Coordinates of C-alpha atoms in Angstrom, one line a residue:
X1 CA 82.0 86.4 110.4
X2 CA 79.2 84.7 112.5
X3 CA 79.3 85.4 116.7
X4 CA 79.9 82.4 118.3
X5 CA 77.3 80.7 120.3
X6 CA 78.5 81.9 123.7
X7 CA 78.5 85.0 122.8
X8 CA 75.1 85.4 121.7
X9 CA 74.0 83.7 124.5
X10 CA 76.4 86.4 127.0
X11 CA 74.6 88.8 125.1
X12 CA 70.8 87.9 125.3
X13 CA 71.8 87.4 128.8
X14 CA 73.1 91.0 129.1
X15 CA 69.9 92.2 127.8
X16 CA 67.3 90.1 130.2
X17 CA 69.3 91.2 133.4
X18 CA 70.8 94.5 133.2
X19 CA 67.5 96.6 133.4
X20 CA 68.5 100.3 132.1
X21 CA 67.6 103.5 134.5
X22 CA 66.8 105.8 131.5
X23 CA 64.0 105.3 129.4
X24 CA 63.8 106.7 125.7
X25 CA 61.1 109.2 126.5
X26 CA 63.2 110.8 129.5
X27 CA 66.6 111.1 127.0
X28 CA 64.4 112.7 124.8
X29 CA 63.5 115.4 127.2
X30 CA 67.0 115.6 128.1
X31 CA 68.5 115.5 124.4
X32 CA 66.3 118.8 123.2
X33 CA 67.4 120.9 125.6
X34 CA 70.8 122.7 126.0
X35 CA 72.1 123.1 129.5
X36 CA 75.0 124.9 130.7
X37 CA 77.1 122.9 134.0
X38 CA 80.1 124.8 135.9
X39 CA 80.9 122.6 138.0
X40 CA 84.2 121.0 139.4
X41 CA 83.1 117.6 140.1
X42 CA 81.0 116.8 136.9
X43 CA 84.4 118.5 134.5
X44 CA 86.5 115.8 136.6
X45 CA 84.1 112.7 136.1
X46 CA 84.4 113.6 132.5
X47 CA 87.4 113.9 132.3
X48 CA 88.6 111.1 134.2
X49 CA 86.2 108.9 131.5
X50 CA 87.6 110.5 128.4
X51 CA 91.0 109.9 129.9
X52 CA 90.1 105.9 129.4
X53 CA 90.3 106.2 125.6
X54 CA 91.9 107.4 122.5
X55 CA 90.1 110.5 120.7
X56 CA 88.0 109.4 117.7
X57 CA 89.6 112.7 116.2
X58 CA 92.1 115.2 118.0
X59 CA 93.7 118.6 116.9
X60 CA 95.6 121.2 118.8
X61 CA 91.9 123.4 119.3
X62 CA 89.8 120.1 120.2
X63 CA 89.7 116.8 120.3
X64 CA 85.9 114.4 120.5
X65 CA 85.4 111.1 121.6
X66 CA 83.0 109.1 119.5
X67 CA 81.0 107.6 121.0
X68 CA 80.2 106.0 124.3
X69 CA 77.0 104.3 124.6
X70 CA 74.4 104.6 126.5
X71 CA 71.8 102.1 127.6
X72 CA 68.1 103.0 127.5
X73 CA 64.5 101.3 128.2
X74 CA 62.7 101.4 125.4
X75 CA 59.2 100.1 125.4
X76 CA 60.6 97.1 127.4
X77 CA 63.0 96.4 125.8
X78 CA 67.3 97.1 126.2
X79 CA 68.7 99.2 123.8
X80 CA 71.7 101.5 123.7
X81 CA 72.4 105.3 121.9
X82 CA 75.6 107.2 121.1
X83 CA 76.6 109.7 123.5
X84 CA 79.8 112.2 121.9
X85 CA 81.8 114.4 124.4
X86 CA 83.7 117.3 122.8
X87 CA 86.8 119.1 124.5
X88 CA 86.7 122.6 122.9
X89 CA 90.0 124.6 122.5
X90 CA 88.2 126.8 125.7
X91 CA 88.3 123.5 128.0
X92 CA 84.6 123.3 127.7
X93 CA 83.1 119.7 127.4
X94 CA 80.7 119.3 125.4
X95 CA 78.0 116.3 125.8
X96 CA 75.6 115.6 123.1
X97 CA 73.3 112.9 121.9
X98 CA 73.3 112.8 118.2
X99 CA 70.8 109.9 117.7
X100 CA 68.2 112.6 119.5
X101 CA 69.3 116.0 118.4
X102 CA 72.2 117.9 116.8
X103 CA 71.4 121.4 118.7
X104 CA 70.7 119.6 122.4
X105 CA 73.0 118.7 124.8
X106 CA 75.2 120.3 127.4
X107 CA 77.8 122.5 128.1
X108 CA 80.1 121.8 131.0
X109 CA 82.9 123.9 132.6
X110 CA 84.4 124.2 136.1
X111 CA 82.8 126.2 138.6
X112 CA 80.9 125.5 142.2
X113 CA 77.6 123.7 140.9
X114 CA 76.5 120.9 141.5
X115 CA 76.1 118.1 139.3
X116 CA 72.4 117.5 137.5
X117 CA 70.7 114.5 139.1
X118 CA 69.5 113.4 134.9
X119 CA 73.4 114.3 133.8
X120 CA 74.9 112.5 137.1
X121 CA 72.4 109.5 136.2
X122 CA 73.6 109.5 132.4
X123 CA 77.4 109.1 133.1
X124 CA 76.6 106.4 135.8
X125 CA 75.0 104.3 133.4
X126 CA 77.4 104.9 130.4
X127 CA 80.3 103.7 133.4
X128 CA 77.9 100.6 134.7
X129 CA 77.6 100.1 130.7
X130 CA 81.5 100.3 130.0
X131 CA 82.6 97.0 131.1
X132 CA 80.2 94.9 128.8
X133 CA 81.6 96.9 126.2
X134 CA 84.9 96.2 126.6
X135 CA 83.8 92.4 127.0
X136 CA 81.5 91.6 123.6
X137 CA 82.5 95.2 122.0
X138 CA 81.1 95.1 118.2
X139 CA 79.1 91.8 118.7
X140 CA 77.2 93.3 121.9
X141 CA 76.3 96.7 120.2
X142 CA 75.1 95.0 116.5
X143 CA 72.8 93.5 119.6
X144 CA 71.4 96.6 121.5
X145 CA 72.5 99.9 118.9
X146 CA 68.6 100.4 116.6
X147 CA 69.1 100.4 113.0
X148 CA 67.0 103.6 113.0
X149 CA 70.0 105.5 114.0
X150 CA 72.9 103.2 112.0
X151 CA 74.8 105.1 108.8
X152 CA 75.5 103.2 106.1
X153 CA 75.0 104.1 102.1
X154 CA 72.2 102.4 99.9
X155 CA 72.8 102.6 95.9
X156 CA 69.7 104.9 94.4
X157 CA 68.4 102.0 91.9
X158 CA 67.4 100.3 95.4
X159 CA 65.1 103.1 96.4
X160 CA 63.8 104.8 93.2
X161 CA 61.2 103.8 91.0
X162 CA 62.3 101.8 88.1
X163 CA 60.9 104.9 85.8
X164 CA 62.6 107.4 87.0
X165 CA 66.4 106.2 86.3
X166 CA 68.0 105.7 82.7
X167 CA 69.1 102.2 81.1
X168 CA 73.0 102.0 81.5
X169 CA 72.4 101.8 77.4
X170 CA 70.9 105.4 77.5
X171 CA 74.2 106.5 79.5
X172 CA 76.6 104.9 77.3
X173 CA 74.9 106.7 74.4
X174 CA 75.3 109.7 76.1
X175 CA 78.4 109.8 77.4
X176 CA 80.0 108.5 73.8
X177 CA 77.8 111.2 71.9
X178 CA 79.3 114.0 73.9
X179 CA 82.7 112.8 73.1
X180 CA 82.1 113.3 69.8
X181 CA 81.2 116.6 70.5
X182 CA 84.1 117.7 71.8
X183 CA 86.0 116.0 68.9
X184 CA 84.4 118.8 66.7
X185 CA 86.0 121.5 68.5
X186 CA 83.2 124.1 68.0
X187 CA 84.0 127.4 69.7
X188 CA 82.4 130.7 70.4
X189 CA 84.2 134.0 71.0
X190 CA 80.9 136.3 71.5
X191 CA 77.3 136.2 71.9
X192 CA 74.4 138.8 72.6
X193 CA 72.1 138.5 75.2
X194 CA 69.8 137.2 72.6
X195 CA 72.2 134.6 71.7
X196 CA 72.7 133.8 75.4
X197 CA 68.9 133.8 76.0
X198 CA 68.4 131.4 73.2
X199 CA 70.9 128.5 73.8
X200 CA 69.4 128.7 77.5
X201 CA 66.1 128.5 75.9
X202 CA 67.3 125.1 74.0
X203 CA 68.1 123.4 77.4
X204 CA 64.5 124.7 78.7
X205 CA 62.9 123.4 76.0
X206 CA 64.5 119.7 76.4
X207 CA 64.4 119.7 80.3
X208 CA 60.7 121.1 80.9
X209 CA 58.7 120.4 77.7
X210 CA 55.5 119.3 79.9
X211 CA 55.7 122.4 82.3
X212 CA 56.2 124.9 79.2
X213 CA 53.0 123.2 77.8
X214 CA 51.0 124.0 81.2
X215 CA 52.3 127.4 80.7
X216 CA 51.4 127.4 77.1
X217 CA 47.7 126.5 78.2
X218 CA 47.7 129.3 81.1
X219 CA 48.6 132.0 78.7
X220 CA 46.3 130.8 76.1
X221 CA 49.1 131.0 73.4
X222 CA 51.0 128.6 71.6
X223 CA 54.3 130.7 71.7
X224 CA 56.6 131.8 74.3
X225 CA 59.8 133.8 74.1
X226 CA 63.1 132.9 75.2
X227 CA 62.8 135.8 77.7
X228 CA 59.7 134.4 79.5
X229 CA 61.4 131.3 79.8
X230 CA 64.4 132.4 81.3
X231 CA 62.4 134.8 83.9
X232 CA 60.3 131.7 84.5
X233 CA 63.3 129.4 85.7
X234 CA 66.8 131.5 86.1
X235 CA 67.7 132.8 89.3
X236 CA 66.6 136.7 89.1
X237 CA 69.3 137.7 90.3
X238 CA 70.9 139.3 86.7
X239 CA 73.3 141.7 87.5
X240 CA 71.7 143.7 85.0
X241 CA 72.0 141.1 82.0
X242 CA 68.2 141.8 81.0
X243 CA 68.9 145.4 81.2
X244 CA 71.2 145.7 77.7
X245 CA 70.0 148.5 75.5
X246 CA 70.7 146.1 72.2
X247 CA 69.8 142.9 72.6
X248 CA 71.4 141.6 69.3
X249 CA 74.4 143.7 70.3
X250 CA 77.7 141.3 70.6
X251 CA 79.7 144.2 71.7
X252 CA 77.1 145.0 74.3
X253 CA 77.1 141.9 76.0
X254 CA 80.6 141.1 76.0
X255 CA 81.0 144.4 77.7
X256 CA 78.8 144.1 80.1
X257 CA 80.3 140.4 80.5
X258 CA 83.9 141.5 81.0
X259 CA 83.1 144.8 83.4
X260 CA 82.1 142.2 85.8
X261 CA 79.9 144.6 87.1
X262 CA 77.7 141.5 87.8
X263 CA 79.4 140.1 90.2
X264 CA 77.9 139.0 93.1
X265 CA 74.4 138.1 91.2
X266 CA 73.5 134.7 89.7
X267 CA 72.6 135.6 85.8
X268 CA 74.0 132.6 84.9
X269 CA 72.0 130.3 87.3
X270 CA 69.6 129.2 84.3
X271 CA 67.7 127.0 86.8
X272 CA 67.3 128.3 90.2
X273 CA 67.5 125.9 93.7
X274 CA 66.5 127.1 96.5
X275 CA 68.2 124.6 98.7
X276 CA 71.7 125.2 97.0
X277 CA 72.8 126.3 93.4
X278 CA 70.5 124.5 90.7
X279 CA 71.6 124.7 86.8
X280 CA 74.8 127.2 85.7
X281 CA 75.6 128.3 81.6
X282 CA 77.9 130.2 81.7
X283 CA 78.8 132.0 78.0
X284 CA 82.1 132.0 76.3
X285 CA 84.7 134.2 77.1
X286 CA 88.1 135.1 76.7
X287 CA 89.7 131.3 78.5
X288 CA 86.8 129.2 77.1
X289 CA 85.8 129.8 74.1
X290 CA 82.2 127.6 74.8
X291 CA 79.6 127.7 76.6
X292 CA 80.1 126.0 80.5
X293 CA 77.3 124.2 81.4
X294 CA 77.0 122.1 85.5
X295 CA 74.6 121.0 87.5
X296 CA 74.8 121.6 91.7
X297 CA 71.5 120.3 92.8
X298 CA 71.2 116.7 92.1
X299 CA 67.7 117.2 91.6
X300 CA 68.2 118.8 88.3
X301 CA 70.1 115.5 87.3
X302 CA 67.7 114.1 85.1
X303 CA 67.0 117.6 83.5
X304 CA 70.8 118.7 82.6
X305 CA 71.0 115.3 80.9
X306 CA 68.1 116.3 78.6
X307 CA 69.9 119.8 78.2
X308 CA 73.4 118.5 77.4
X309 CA 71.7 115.7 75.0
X310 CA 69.7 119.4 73.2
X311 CA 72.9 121.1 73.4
X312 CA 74.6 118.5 71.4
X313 CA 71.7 118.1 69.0
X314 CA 72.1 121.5 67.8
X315 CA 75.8 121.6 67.9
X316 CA 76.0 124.4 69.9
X317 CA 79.6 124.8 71.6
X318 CA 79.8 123.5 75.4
X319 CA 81.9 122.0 77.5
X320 CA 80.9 120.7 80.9
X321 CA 82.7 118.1 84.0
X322 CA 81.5 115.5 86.0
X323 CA 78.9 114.0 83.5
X324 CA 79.8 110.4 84.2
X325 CA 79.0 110.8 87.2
X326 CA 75.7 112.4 86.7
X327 CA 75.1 109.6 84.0
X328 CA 75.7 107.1 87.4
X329 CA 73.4 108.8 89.1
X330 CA 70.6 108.6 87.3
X331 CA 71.2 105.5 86.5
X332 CA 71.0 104.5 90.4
X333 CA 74.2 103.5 90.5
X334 CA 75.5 106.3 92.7
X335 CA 75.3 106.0 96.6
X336 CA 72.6 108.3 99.2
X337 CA 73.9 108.3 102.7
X338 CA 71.5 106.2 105.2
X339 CA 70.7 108.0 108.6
X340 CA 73.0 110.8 108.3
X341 CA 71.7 114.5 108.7
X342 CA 71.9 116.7 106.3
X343 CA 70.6 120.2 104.9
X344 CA 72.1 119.9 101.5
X345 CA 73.0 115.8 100.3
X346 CA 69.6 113.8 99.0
X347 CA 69.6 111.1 102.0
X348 CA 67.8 108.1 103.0
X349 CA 66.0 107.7 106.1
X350 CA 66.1 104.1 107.0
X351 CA 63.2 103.2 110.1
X352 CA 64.0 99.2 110.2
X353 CA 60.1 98.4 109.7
X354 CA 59.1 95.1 108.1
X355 CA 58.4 96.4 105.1
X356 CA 61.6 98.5 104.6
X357 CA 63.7 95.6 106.2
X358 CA 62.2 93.1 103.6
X359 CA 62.9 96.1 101.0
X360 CA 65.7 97.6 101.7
X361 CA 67.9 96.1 104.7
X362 CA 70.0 93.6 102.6
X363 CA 71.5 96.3 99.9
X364 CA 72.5 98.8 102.6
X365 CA 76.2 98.6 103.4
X366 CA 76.5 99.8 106.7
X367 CA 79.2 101.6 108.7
X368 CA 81.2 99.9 110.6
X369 CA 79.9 100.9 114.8
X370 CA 82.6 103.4 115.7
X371 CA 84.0 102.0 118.9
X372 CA 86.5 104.2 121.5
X373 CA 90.0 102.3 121.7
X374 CA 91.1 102.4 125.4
X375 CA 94.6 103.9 126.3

């Protein structure tokens, strides 16, 4: 829905006349560092500002208030940042500034201190900011809150190179061949390690052809065992898998497989992730009479496909979950979060240049600007 004239023109007003006391550079400072407050009049200023508005979220331990803004000078120019506060179940407030850091902030408590002249400065500017919030709301912060710091979601097909994502033809394939698969109703009761070794050797083979060939090369050899290829890529954590007496030994391995003694270890981790768990086989056993097969890491996407499409090639018994959506992923059709931290999801850091607003700005759906709902 398009603002309204007056608004706009409210708003541009707002931004030529209210001249912010914090500059970007200072928050900055301020945001990196953690600082611990006890003191009775800060812990009532708070409060008595939380007590405006509605928790964003609330429990019986704790309850946060997300967000109140914060206007800040930056190069000349207005613009605003999310402050949280956090009530802990130990009564401790908790201020931080997530656009800056996620480790920074402060601590605040009762006690006789006085109140930091950069903290007392920061809560008079969120209050002198307060009223035009509650005036233009939404409409004023799409104004003055930087797309840099926005969440949203983009689909992958908008930020990937055309080559590195399959034709919705090449999923359809896929996804109706493995189907079939499982209307053959192979199954497996029990492998050797030898077995074990070789099936994972089938989905190394498929995934990493041009890396075995570099390794081919370095050993100046045209052969490599299933062995090699397993120490090369599998986790080596084996709870004593590569340790069997008999490799050929069925008995041997399904021994050692229900003893559990491996427990604890990754032997089946076929393709190890350092950032989280990569590729899993896991052999048959006495519920599933077929190999298991996942992915964790979406980085390995691309490469399970070519492992499930060699697993069904040489009908080898498997059953696996989630492929459609791993099929929708490569594809590009599966979302990556915009501007939102994290140590373990593939995200997309958006920085509203010309180039990636021309690129990328009109196929990101943003979220909607959380705004506090007054009492």
């Amino acid at each position: 829905m398009p603002v309204n004239t007056e608004i706009i023109h409210n708003i541009r007003n707002i931004r030529d006349s209210f001249f912010p006391k914090i500059t970007f550079s200072s928050l900055q400072k301020i945001a990196e560092q953690h600082t611990e407050i006890a003191s009775d009049n800060f812990y009532g200023q708070i409060e008595a500002l939380a007590s405006q508005f509605r928790p964003g979220s609330q429990s019986e331990f704790e309850s946060k208030w997300e967000y109140f803004y914060l206007p800040l000078e930056r190069e000349g120019e207005m613009i605003c940042t999310a402050v949280r506060i956090f009530l802990s179940y130990e009564k401790i407030y908790y201020i931080s500034f997530p656009d800056f850091s996620r480790t920074g902030g402060a601590g605040v408590k009762k006690g006789a201190d006085s109140i930091p002249d950069d903290y007392a400065l920061i809560f008079d500017e969120i209050s002198r900011f307060l009223p035009f919030i509650k005036e233009h709301g939404a409409a004023l912060l799409d104004e003055l809150y930087p797309y840099t710091w926005r969440r949203g979601r983009i689909r992958r097909k908008y930020i990937c190179h055309p080559s590195t994502l399959i034709s919705e033809k090449e999923g359809d394939r896929l996804l109706a061949a493995y189907q079939k698969h499982l209307e053959k109703k192979l199954s497996l009761t029990e492998i050797s390690l030898n077995d074990y070794l070789k099936t994972a050797a089938i989905c190394y083979r498929a995934a990493f052809a041009d890396d075995i060939q570099m390794i081919l090369r370095r050993m100046q050899t045209t052969e490599i065992s299933d062995k090699i290829l397993h120490k090369h890529w599998a986790d080596g954590r084996h709870g004593g898998m590569l340790f069997l007496e008999d490799p050929d030994s069925k008995e041997e391995y399904m021994d050692w497989l229900f003893s559990r003694k491996w427990e604890g270890a990754h032997p089946f981790e076929i393709v190890y992730s350092g950032n989280v768990h990569g590729i899993y086989l896991y052999p048959p056993d006495k519920e599933e009479h077929r190999y298991r097969v996942f992915v964790v890491d979406p980085f390995y996407n691309h490469h399970f496909l070519k492992m499930v499409a060699a697993l069904m090639e040489n009908n080898i018994p498997f059953v696996t979950s989630g492929l459609d959506k791993i099929v929708e992923y490569c594809r590009g059709e599966s979302y990556i979060h915009v501007n939102v931290p994290s140590m373990r999801e593939e995200i997309f850091r958006y920085m509203h240049t010309d180039e990636e607003r021309d690129k990328y700005f009109s196929h990101i759906e943003w979220d909607k600007i959380q705004i506090l709902e007054a009492v």
